[in-house]
Every structure is written in structure tokens, then in C-alpha cells.
């Protein structure tokens, strides 16, 4: 077993995380900016990384910046946005070949650091605003990105469930922001928000690869200079309680397959004592292809091709999703409810527990075989402000008992049932 | 056991052909937790017209049968193979493509047991009338799921445009109607014809003891009896070089239209080095024409005709090959016109600058290195390359040797007016 550990260094305004490993052919730099998820800022934050990755002061057009990336052996520059609990996280990552596997000995890591720093700290700005043309183009693309959720019915159903279920909570916001808010953004307001974000966001830089830690520290301290800050925190209020009745929403659209998405409150978040038990519970219930949902909804009743459950660990939610025939709503929800009841009643074997622990452990170790996976696992600790090492994770999982799983299952409450279906439902 | 060393990449590959004809490859990956293995047969959705083992008449089988067979392999008399894999801490899966069916697992413990399970379950079919009928409901929902997916419909719509006779135009999963005709006897017939070890390849990548694993596979295979089997005889109708249909518009429940432009290759008979050089040349050409550093990309993005869903690719297998370019767009007709004009211009000699070729080669070399970080990529792609007589690890040396003339020649051969086709998805 090869469990990766990180070395963390504190600098003014940001944390540097170094993960040294020689198993990859590339080195990966990941820059994260984390702030509370809020209606007022969600859209402007969603636009930001896309404008930043378009060009920079030294490479003022996309064609110039992209040619330079190609020149650096196709260094891969990606941006991404995520909701983690009630936080909105911007990620900018740069993955670059390690020159030890090339005949050309250009110092690629150094160039990658310089380029990432350029993108973050030297954007293409004039008169206190980002480049107007870039902002306009990216506003247009952002609108298309927001709209695209409507064209992928699986994503749409998932989004609608969260919207209905978390109506009064920031978590209901779309990760890419709100269509109506895009037009109001100007190059100046975007730039002034960016300056504020650089002052206030929680900032983390991850470096993964076969790198020299001293070299990395010298690049980090020279190229990334910020003011100290006390990052804003939000409460993980996924525990917030709903009323007694179950919220049921049915929506008709021109679709052939019905999409059934069900939301539960788990009342347990990452870092809680019973979080590992919740993980095992979810695995037995619907997390894997040996789970109760897979066996009973798919294999026994032939109702679905896909059916499963997943946790939103930082928000305390569990989502069940399945694609079924339009007229199988009652049958499917009935079977799903029975399986949850079976979990609460302790109707599962030591064999299922063992199987599930083995698969979860496997999944976690496999995640460590990709640079981005390593970052995502380690970043859980930034979100939760808990220090859970990978070894603790693995041990914690091993020690979960049947009683603890039942106790976790009993905390799980049905909240909202969402069904997107075609016109023939109920015939 | 033969050993191949790739110095620059610092990788080693081990190979042995078993007595029954099975090709086994092992690539040790130090430092990784995971071992990933694929067991693949050279049998996909296009293999629907063939001479069954020990028969003297060709048969045509229902659309979607290779994929159906893949689903049914997981069910055994004593239960589901997924259960056994998860007891052993592995996650297992399978997929069917136009030309291959692959079974796979990944695990970080009990690798030997999981490997044994993988080989044994694929080599021990068990089909009954009841289990075959039950699967029709599940696969029916898989087909319906894809019916609602506009990107899927767009992709298959374009292939259907391009091909008149070749079975690549048939949906891999078939239709609800076509799979209703599948019986257990048909599944056995396909199985015995295509799942002989001499038509298969086993690839293992991970932190493994190479010799022990090779011994294990050899012992496993020696215990099983296989008759020597001649190469499978498949039949394909002649395919004209021009496209079957130059335009198709699908009306769907979408807000943003989609547009893909395809070009069908006029000659898909290459294999081995020749095919590798062609595929790489055409992908380099597309990168120069449409990559994010290109003038074309800046123009299209600036005009609002493309967004981050824009992509391009050329891929080929024995008997078919095509380039596809496009994505979501606000103006699918104008995008189609612009792409067509850009492609025709790209065919003209002298339109590609030498420095852009060098840049595109560097980019491809770097992205190959990124790809070999992934055990999944190595196993899946090595198998695909091998079935086409190519070696995955020849990519970098072949790229390094590519000349401007190679790109121009490949572009010239591919791009022709009568081999263009357009597929669009538009709001109802």
C-alpha cells in the first residue's frame, strides 16, 4: 500500500501543499480559491477563472497563450468550479511533462510555475478592468454553460432536485451561477471582485510530482505574494431540518426515459464521528454494483439500467438517482424505500459490510493514483477544517461496526422526491 | 516471455503468447496502488455477419448482440460476478465498442484472485432463457437513456450519414426491437465463434510481480481445453467512398443547437505502421487547423459559433474511419459552412506552417506522457493498437519523424467534397 502524505508550508495568504511521488510522467500544479457560496457572488466567481485562463498581460490573446502552452509540451491548463458544502471553489490547474522523460531538457517545472503565477497575478488588465473583448466572449460562453444543464436530462434532474430540496439554502445555487446575473457584469466589476477575492479567499497551492521540495518552495515564495487573511467560514448547515412531510415534485418534459432523483438528509458531515459509518451505509445501500439498490431495482426487477446513491459529504445529503420507464414511478420508489427500511432494520450481512469496506478502501487507494484525485482527497480537510489523514481514513473505515451502520442509517431522512417524466406517465 | 524496454519513458513491457493463442501483456507500474486488467476480444458491434464456428453458412445476427452478450457474461449459475469482485475488493466493468468487447477490473489488493476471477468468468459462459429475457428490460432502459441524450444522437446520426452499408452505422446497443429477437442459442454461437483465446488479448498493468503473474495466467490457460481455431471469417458489404447522406437534422428537446461535421476516409484498409502514421498525421492536422492556438479557433470562438464543448478527432479501424469536428453552437448552419471552408483551405499545399507543425508535435508528445499516467489508457489503447497491428509505444518515435509532407498528403487524401457530411441537433 502506498499512501501519499503531504508536506504543508504556510506563506502569507496561502498554503503550499507538496506531494512528492515519482509515479507520474507529469508534474501537476493546482491553485484553489475558496469562498462562501452566495447568490451575490456565484455568477461573477463562475466567470472569473474562464477569463483568467483566456490570456494574461504577457500573453494577451488566447492564441498567444495557447501557443505557449503547446510549446511547453502541451502543458494542460484547466479551470473548474465546484460546490463543496456551502463553499464555492475555483480551481486552476496546470499539468506539465516532467522533462526527465524527454530528450529536451527545458526546465518545464519552473516555466509552469511562472505561467501559473502569471495567470493568477498578472491578468490582462487595463484601466482597472479586464480586457473587454475577453470578458464579452466569456460572458457569452458562460450563458451557454449555464443553459447546457437543460440539455442533459440526467444533470438537469439532479440540479432540479437540489433546487427543490435546498430552496432556502445557498446550496441550491447552480455551480455556474445565474443566467440573469451575467449581463450586469462589466470588466471593471469583475476585476474589482477579483482583487477582493485575492485578498479574502482561502488560497491553496498543491504541487504533485517528482519535484524538489526546496525548489518548489523557492518558486512559491517568489512568485506568489499575498497579504495574510482570516478566511470567511460558513456553517455546514446541511443538518438543517425539514418539516415532517416529504416534498414531491413531478415535472413533464418531452423525454423518453423518466429520471427519478431522491434527496435525503443524512445529518452527518465529513469529519463527524459517524462519517465513516455513513460511508459504509451508503456503499451497502446504493454505492456499488453489489449494493441493495443495484440488486433490487436493476437485477431483480429489471426496472433500470442505472441506479445508485451518492453522498454530498460536506453538505450532509444523500442522492439516489435512476432512469426508469415513465410509468414505473410507484414501483421504483417503493423498492427504494424498502431498501432504506431494510438498512435501518439492520437487514444486511457481515458479508455485505466486508465487501463494502473492501471496495471503499480500494476506491480511495485508486484515487491516490491520479494527481487530481490526490488533491481532491486532501482538499476535504480544507473544507471541513478537520485533519483526517489517509491512514486515519482507512483505519476509521475498518473499525465501523454493524451497530454504527444501523445508527447512521437511522439518521437518514427522506426529504424530496423529484421525477422528470414524459407525457405518458400514469397511463 | 519477451521483454520490451522503452528507455525514454522508463517503462518495460512483457509479452507471451500462450499455447492456445492468447496474447498476454504485463506492464509493471511501480508506486501505483492499483492494478488494472483488461481481457478483450476482437469482437464488437460491426461483427454481425460471420461464419459461425464449425458451420459452413454465414449468418446475420440481431443488432446489439455483442453488447447483449457482454451484459450476460456477468451472470453465472451461482450468482453475479460483480458480487465476487467486490468481496475481493475490486471494481469490475465491461464495455463494447464497434470492434472490441472488453472486461476489466481494478483493485489494490487480492490481485491474483481478481485476475483469476476475470479470466474464469469470461471463459465460462452461462446463458438461460430466463436470464436472457430479464436482461431485455435493463438494456431497454440503457437504450432509452441514450435516446434522450442529444450528444449521443448527434454522434450516431453523423456516422449513419457517412456509411451506407458498413455496420458501423448500427447503434452498438441495437434497438429495443432488435434485441427482442436475441436468444440464448444465438449468444452461445457468437460466444464460441469470437471468444476463443486466439482472438483475445489480456493486459495487466500495475505494481505486480511480472513473472508470478505470467506463471499464473499460463497455469490457468493450460488447465483449460481449447481446440485450435482458424481465424474468424467476417463478411462486409462493399462500402462506397462517398457519404450516404450529406446532411441530417434531428429535432430534439434542447435549448442550444449542436453541429458536427464529419469526413469519411476514402480508404480504411491500412493497418500497422501505415495506419499509425495516418492517424497521427490527421490528428496533427486537425490540431493545427482547430486547436486553441489556431486562427480558426480564435475566429470561431470570437464569432460566438463555438464554446467549450468544441472538439475534433480522427479515428480509424479496419474498414471505416472518420474525422469529426464540432460541438454546441448558436448557429449550426453557419458553423457547418465555416468548418467546411476551413477544411478545404487546410487541404491546400502550403497552408500549414513549419513552426505550427513542430508545436503540434510537442503538444502531442506531452499529452501522450500525460496519458501514460493512466493504467486505463495504457491497457485499453494498447489493446486497440494491437488489434490493428500497431504498437502504442511507437507513438512518440512516429510523431518525431512526421514531416510536413506527411501531413499534407494525409490531408489531401482525406478531405474531399463528396466525403463531407453534417449532422445537427436543433430545438423542436
Short mmCIF file of C-alpha atoms in Angstrom, two decimals, chain A residues 1-2 23-26 62-63 66-67 70-71 73-76 95 97-98 100-103 137-138 140-141 144-145 147 150-151 153-154 253-257 259 289-290 295 298-299 302-306 323-325 351 355 358-359 362 365-366 368-369, chain B residues 8-11 29-34 71 75 80 82-83 86-87 89-91 106-108 134-135 137-138 141-142 144-145 147-148 150 153 253-256 292-293 298 301-304 307-308 328 330 359 362-363 365-367 369-370 372-373 400 428:
data_model
loop_
_atom_site.label_atom_id
_atom_site.label_comp_id
_atom_site.label_asym_id
_atom_site.label_seq_id
_atom_site.Cartn_x
_atom_site.Cartn_y
_atom_site.Cartn_z
CA UNK A 1 0.00 0.00 0.00
CA UNK A 2 1.32 3.36 -1.00
CA UNK A 23 4.94 7.57 -10.25
CA UNK A 24 3.77 10.17 -12.76
CA UNK A 25 5.30 11.31 -16.05
CA UNK A 26 4.00 14.82 -15.47
CA UNK A 62 -5.87 33.20 -26.35
CA UNK A 63 -3.91 32.18 -29.43
CA UNK A 66 -2.28 28.57 -26.08
CA UNK A 67 0.72 28.58 -28.45
CA UNK A 70 1.73 23.92 -26.82
CA UNK A 71 5.38 24.94 -26.86
CA UNK A 73 4.91 20.14 -24.50
CA UNK A 74 1.20 20.68 -24.42
CA UNK A 75 1.01 21.79 -20.81
CA UNK A 76 -2.64 21.29 -19.87
CA UNK A 95 -0.21 19.77 -15.72
CA UNK A 97 5.52 16.93 -18.72
CA UNK A 98 8.44 16.08 -16.47
CA UNK A 100 13.35 13.78 -17.27
CA UNK A 101 11.29 11.71 -19.74
CA UNK A 102 12.15 13.99 -22.67
CA UNK A 103 15.27 14.34 -24.76
CA UNK A 137 -16.68 36.36 -25.14
CA UNK A 138 -16.56 34.58 -21.80
CA UNK A 140 -21.45 34.55 -23.83
CA UNK A 141 -19.85 31.16 -23.17
CA UNK A 144 -24.27 28.70 -22.80
CA UNK A 145 -22.64 26.75 -19.99
CA UNK A 147 -28.09 26.76 -20.17
CA UNK A 150 -31.21 21.82 -19.63
CA UNK A 151 -29.96 19.66 -22.49
CA UNK A 153 -31.52 15.33 -18.61
CA UNK A 154 -29.51 13.39 -16.05
CA UNK A 253 -41.00 17.23 -20.47
CA UNK A 254 -40.51 15.66 -23.83
CA UNK A 255 -38.33 12.75 -22.62
CA UNK A 256 -38.44 9.03 -23.35
CA UNK A 257 -36.99 7.89 -20.05
CA UNK A 259 -35.44 10.37 -14.32
CA UNK A 289 -22.76 -2.77 -8.14
CA UNK A 290 -23.17 -5.17 -5.22
CA UNK A 295 -29.56 -5.73 -6.96
CA UNK A 298 -31.88 -3.34 -11.62
CA UNK A 299 -31.01 -7.02 -11.34
CA UNK A 302 -35.23 -5.05 -14.38
CA UNK A 303 -36.52 -1.51 -13.89
CA UNK A 304 -33.38 0.44 -14.66
CA UNK A 305 -30.00 0.43 -16.33
CA UNK A 306 -28.50 2.89 -13.87
CA UNK A 323 -33.54 6.16 -15.11
CA UNK A 324 -36.83 4.25 -15.35
CA UNK A 325 -39.84 3.89 -17.59
CA UNK A 351 -20.53 -10.26 4.19
CA UNK A 355 -17.49 -6.34 0.73
CA UNK A 358 -13.07 -3.55 0.77
CA UNK A 359 -14.48 -1.67 -2.18
CA UNK A 362 -9.98 0.17 -2.94
CA UNK A 365 -6.40 3.98 -2.82
CA UNK A 366 -7.16 4.14 -6.53
CA UNK A 368 -4.39 8.28 -4.98
CA UNK A 369 -3.12 7.03 -8.35
CA UNK B 8 12.99 7.44 -22.70
CA UNK B 9 9.65 6.75 -20.99
CA UNK B 10 11.25 4.44 -18.43
CA UNK B 11 8.69 1.69 -18.96
CA UNK B 29 3.93 0.28 -12.67
CA UNK B 30 5.92 0.97 -9.53
CA UNK B 31 4.46 3.30 -6.94
CA UNK B 32 0.88 2.72 -8.03
CA UNK B 33 -1.69 1.24 -5.66
CA UNK B 34 -3.92 -0.05 -8.36
CA UNK B 71 -24.04 -7.89 -20.18
CA UNK B 75 -24.39 -13.70 -14.64
CA UNK B 80 -23.46 -12.40 -10.11
CA UNK B 82 -19.89 -8.31 -9.56
CA UNK B 83 -20.52 -9.75 -6.09
CA UNK B 86 -16.45 -6.71 -4.62
CA UNK B 87 -15.84 -9.42 -2.00
CA UNK B 89 -12.15 -5.51 -3.05
CA UNK B 90 -12.23 -4.93 -6.80
CA UNK B 91 -14.43 -2.90 -9.03
CA UNK B 106 -9.15 -2.69 -10.92
CA UNK B 107 -8.05 -3.49 -7.42
CA UNK B 108 -5.48 -2.56 -4.83
CA UNK B 134 -34.71 -10.41 -17.90
CA UNK B 135 -31.79 -8.52 -19.43
CA UNK B 137 -35.68 -4.78 -19.67
CA UNK B 138 -32.33 -3.48 -18.36
CA UNK B 141 -33.58 1.28 -20.32
CA UNK B 142 -29.97 1.74 -21.42
CA UNK B 144 -33.87 4.74 -23.84
CA UNK B 145 -31.31 6.65 -21.79
CA UNK B 147 -32.26 8.12 -26.95
CA UNK B 148 -32.71 11.14 -24.69
CA UNK B 150 -28.54 14.72 -27.72
CA UNK B 153 -27.81 11.03 -31.10
CA UNK B 253 -35.79 18.72 -26.63
CA UNK B 254 -32.73 21.00 -26.39
CA UNK B 255 -32.15 24.73 -25.94
CA UNK B 256 -28.76 25.04 -27.62
CA UNK B 292 -6.99 26.56 -29.28
CA UNK B 293 -3.82 28.19 -30.58
CA UNK B 298 -9.98 32.28 -32.34
CA UNK B 301 -14.87 31.49 -30.68
CA UNK B 302 -14.83 35.23 -31.30
CA UNK B 303 -17.89 34.95 -33.52
CA UNK B 304 -19.70 33.00 -30.81
CA UNK B 307 -17.92 27.16 -26.92
CA UNK B 308 -16.03 24.81 -24.58
CA UNK B 328 -22.71 23.20 -29.30
CA UNK B 330 -25.90 29.11 -31.68
CA UNK B 359 4.44 22.95 -31.86
CA UNK B 362 5.44 18.80 -28.94
CA UNK B 363 1.87 19.10 -27.75
CA UNK B 365 4.22 14.17 -27.16
CA UNK B 366 3.34 15.90 -23.88
CA UNK B 367 -0.22 14.67 -23.97
CA UNK B 369 3.08 11.34 -21.46
CA UNK B 370 0.06 12.57 -19.55
CA UNK B 372 0.53 7.05 -19.80
CA UNK B 373 -0.04 8.24 -16.22
CA UNK B 400 9.09 12.73 -34.07
CA UNK B 428 -38.10 21.25 -31.57
#
